[in-house]
Coordinates of C-alpha atoms in Angstrom, one line a residue:
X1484 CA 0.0 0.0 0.0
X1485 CA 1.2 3.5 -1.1
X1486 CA 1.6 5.9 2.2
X1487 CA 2.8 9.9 1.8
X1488 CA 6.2 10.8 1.9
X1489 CA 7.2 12.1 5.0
X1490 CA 9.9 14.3 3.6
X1491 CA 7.5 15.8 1.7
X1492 CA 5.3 16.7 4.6
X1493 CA 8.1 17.9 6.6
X1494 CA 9.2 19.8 3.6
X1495 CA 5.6 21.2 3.2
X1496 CA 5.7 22.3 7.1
X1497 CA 9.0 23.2 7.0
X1498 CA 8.2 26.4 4.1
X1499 CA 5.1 27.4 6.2
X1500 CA 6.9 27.7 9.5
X1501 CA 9.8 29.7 7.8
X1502 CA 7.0 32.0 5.5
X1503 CA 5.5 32.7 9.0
X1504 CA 8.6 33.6 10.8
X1505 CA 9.9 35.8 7.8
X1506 CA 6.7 37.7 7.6
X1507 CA 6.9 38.7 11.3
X1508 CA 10.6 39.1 11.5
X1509 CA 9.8 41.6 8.7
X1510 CA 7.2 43.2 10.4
X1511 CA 9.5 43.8 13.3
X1512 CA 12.2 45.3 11.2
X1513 CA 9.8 47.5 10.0
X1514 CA 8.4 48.9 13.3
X1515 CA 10.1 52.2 14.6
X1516 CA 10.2 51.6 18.2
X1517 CA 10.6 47.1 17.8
X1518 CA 13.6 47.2 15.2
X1519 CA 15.5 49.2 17.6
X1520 CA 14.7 46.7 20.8
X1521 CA 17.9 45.3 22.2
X1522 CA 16.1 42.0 22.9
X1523 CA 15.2 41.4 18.8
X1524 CA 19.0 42.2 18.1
X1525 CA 19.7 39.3 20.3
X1526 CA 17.3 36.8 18.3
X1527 CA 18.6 37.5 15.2
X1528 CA 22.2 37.3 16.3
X1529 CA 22.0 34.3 18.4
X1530 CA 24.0 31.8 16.9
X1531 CA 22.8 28.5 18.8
X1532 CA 19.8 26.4 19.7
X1533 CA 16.6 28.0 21.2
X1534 CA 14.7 25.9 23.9
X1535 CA 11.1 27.0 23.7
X1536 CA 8.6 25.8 26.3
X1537 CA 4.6 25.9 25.8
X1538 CA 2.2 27.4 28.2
X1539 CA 1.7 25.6 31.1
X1540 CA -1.9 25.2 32.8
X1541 CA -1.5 27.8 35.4
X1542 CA -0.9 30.7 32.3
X1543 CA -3.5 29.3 30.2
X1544 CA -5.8 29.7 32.5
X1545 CA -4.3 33.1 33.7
X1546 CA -4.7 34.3 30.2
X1547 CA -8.1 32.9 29.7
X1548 CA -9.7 35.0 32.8
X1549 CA -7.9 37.7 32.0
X1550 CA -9.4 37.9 28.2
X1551 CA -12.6 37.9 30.6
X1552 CA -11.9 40.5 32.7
X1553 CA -10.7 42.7 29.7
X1554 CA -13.9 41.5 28.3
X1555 CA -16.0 42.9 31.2
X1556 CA -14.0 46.0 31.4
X1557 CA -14.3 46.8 28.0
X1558 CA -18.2 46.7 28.3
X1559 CA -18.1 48.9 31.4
X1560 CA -16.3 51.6 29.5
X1561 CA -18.6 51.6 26.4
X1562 CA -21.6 50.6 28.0
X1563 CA -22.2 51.4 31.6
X1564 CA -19.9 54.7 31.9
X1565 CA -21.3 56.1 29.1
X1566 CA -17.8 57.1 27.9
X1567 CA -18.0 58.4 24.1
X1568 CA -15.7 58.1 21.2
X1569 CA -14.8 61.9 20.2
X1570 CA -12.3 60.7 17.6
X1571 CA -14.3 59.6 13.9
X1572 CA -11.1 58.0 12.6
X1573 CA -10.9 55.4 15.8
X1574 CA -14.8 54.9 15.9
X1575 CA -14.7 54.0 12.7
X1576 CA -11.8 51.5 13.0
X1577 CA -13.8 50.2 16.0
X1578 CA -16.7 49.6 13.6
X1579 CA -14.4 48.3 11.0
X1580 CA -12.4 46.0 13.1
X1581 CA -15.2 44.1 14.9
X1582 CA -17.3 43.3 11.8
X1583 CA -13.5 42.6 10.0
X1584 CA -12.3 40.1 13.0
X1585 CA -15.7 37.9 12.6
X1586 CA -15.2 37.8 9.0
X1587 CA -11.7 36.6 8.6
X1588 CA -12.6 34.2 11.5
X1589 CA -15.2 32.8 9.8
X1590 CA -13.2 32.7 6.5
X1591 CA -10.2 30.7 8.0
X1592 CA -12.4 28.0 9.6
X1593 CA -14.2 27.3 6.3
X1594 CA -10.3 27.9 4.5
X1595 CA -9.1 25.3 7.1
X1596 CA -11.7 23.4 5.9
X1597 CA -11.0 23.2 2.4
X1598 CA -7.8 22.5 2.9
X1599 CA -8.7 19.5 4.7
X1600 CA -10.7 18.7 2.2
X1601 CA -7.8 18.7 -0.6
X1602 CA -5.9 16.3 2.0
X1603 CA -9.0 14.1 2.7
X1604 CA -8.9 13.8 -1.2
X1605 CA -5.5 12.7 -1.6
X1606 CA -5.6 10.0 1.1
X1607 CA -8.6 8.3 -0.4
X1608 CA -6.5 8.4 -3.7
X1609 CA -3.6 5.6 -1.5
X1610 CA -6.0 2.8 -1.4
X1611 CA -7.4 3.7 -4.3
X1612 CA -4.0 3.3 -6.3
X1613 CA -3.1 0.4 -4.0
X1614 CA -6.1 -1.5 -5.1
X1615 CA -5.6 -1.0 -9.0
X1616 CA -2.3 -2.1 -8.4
X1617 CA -2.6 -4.9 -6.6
X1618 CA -5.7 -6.2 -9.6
X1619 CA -3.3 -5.5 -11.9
X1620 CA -0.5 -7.4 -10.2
X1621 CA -2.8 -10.6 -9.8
X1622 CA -4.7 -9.9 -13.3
X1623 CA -2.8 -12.0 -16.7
X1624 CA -5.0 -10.8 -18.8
X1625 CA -4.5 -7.4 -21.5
X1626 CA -6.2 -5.5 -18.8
X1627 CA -3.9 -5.6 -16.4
X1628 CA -1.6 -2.7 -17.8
X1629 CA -4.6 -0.5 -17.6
X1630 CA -5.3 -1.5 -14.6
X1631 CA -1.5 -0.8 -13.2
X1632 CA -1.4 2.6 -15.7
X1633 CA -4.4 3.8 -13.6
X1634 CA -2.9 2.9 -10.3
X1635 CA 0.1 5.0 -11.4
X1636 CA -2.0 8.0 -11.6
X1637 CA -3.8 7.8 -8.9
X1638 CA -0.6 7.7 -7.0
X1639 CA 0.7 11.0 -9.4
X1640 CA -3.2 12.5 -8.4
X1641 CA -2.0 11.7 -5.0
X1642 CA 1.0 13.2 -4.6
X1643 CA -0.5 16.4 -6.8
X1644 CA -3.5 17.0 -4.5
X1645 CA -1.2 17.4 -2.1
X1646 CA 0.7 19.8 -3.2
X1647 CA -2.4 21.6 -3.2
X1648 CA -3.6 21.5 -0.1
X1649 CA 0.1 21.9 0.9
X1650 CA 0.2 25.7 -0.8
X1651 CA -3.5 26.7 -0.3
X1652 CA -2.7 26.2 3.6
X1653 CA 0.7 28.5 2.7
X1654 CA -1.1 31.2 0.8
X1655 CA -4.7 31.6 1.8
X1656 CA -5.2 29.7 5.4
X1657 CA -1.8 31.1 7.5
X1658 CA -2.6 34.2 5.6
X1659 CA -5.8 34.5 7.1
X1660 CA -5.2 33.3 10.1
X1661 CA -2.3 35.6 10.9
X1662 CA -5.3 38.2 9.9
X1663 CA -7.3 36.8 12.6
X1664 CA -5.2 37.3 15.3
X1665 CA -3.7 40.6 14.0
X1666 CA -7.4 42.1 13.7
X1667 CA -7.6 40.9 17.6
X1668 CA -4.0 42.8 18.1
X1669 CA -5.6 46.2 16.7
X1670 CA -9.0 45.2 18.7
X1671 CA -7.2 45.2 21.6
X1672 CA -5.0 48.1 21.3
X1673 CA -8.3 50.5 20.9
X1674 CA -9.7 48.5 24.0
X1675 CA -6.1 50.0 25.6
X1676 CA -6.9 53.7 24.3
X1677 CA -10.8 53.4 25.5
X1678 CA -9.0 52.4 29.3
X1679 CA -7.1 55.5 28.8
X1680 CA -9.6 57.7 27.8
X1681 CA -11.8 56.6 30.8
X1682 CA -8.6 57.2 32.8
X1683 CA -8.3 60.8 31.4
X1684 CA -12.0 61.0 31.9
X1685 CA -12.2 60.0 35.7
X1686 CA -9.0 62.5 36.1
X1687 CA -10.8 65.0 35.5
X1688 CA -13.6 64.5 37.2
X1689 CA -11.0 64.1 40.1
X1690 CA -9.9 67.6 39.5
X1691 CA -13.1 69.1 39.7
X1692 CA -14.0 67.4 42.7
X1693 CA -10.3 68.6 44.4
X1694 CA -11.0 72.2 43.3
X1695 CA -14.3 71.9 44.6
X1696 CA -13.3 71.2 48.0
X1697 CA -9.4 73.0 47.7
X1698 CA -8.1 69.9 48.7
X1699 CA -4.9 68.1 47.1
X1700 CA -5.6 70.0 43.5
X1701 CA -1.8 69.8 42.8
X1702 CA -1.8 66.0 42.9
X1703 CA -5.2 66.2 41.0
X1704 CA -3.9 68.6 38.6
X1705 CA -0.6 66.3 38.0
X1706 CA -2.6 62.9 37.5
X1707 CA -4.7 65.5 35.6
X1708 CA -1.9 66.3 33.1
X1709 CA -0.3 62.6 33.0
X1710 CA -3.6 61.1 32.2
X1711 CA -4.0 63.5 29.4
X1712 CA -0.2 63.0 28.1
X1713 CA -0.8 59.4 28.2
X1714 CA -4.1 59.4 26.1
X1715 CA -2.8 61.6 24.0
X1716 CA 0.6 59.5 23.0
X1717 CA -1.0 56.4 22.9
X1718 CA -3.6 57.7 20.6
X1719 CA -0.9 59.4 18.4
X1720 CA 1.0 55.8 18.1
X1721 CA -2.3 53.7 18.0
X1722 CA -3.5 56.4 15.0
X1723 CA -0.1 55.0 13.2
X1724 CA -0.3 51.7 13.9
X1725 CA -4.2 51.3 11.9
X1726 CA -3.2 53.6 8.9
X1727 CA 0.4 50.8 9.0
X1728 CA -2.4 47.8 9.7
X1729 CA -4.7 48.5 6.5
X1730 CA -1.7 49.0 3.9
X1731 CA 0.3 46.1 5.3
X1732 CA -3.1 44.1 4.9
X1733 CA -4.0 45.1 1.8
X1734 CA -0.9 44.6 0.2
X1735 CA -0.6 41.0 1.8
X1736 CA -3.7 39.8 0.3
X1737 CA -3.3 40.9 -2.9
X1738 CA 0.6 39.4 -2.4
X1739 CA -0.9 35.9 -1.4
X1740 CA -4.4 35.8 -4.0
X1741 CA -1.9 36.3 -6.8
X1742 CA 0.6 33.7 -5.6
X1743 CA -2.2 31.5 -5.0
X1744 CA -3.6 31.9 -7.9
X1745 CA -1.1 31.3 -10.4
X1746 CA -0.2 27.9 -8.4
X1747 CA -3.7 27.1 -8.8
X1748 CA -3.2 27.4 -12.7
X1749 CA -0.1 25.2 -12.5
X1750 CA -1.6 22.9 -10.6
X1751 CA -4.2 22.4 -13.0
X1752 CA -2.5 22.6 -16.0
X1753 CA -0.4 19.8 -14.7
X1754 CA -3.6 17.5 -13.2
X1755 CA -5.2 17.9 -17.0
X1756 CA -1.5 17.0 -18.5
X1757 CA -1.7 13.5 -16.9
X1758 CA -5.0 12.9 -17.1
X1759 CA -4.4 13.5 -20.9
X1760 CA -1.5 11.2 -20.8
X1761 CA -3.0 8.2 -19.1
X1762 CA -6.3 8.3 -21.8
X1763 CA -3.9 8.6 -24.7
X1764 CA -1.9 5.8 -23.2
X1765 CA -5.0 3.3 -22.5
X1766 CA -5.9 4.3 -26.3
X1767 CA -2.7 2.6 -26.9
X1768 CA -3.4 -0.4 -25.3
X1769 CA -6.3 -0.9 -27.5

């Protein structure tokens, strides 16, 4: 019985992990605070083996309540405190960003899908091949060559299919998928400029409540000022960061759905050329 090729596999997961790693590597580069981190110098330099480690229990958990309690917060600051978005250009990325995250969420799943699909396909192709091959092995007769020409392009359907599956998980599923969790990254960073607004906007209030009563108004009036600093930088860097988020996305997509595409051609060009060779060959036989 025919089985997959393992080098090819690891081959095939080999060029995805490294596509991954170069696209954020490249990212970093290409951040102005990041590139200049002493820490990313050190990575690229470091001339021996990394041990990694997974998360353990305890931080999976830690980091599953605290997505909850950012949930939660994040509802008290739109919702209950009645805090308003004064800013068009983030409301509108807020809009954007929550109707783009369920999209491209939804579109990996079913692209994760398909690509399971292609690799269902090719693995009902093995027994398949191995079936033909073994009738034609028993068979005497003039049939058996068919039946052994078949088997051989099952097994070239096989190996094909998966070479498919193998790029459409390269091109369209990582690239959505490091979409996904991108669109979560920008999600999150205007969840970190609403907590700073509602910071700037309880300072405030402080302040008028210190003057009110002439008590500590210096303090109030330097948390006043920090607050107001704060919201103010971080909505200058998070402003940069979107406008960088849409073109890198943009021109991603249209980097990938062109790739894609033209392997898509090739890889149909080449499943017609052999299914054009095995009839012409079994006309042969005749």
């Amino acid at each position: 019985m025919t089985c997959p090729c393992p080098r090819s596999e690891y081959l095939a997961i080999f060029k995805k992990t490294v596509a991954m790693h170069e696209v954020f590597l490249q990212r970093l580069a290409a951040h102005p605070v990041l590139r200049k981190d002493h820490n990313f110098y050190v990575f690229l330099e470091y001339d021996q083996d990394l041990s990694v480690r997974g998360k353990n229990k305890k931080e999976i958990l830690g980091g599953f309540l605290k997505n909850i309690v950012k949930s939660a917060d994040e509802a008290l600051i739109t919702g209950i405190s009645g805090i308003k978005e004064v800013d068009e250009f983030f409301e509108h990325e807020r809009t954007f960003l929550i109707e783009y995250h369920n999209r491209v969420k939804d579109a990996t799943m079913k692209a994760d899908r398909k690509t399971r699909s292609h690799k269902n396909v090719a693995e009902d192709f093995i027994p398949i091949s191995s079936a033909l091959s073994s009738l034609g092995s028993l068979d005497t007769s003039p049939l058996s060559k068919n039946l052994l020409k078949l088997a051989e392009l099952f097994e070239k359907l096989r190996k094909l299919e998966g070479r498919v599956a193998s790029d459409e998980d390269l091109k369209l599923s990582d690239l959505l998928r490091y979409y996904m969790r991108d669109s979560q990254a920008a999600k999150d960073l205007l969840y970190r400029r609403a907590r700073s607004l509602s910071d700037y906007e309880n300072s405030n209030k402080a302040l008028d409540r210190a003057r009110m009563k002439n008590k500590e108004v210096k303090q109030a009036e330097a948390n006043q000022q920090l607050s107001c600093q704060r919201f103010e930088k971080l909505s200058e860097s998070a402003k940069q960061e979107l406008t960088d988020f849409k073109v890198r996305r943009v021109s991603a997509f249209r980097k990938n759905m062109i790739e894609m595409t033209e392997l898509e051609l090739k890889h149909a060009k080449a499943n017609l050329l052999l299914l054009r060779n095995c009839l012409s060959s079994l006309r042969e036989e005749q």
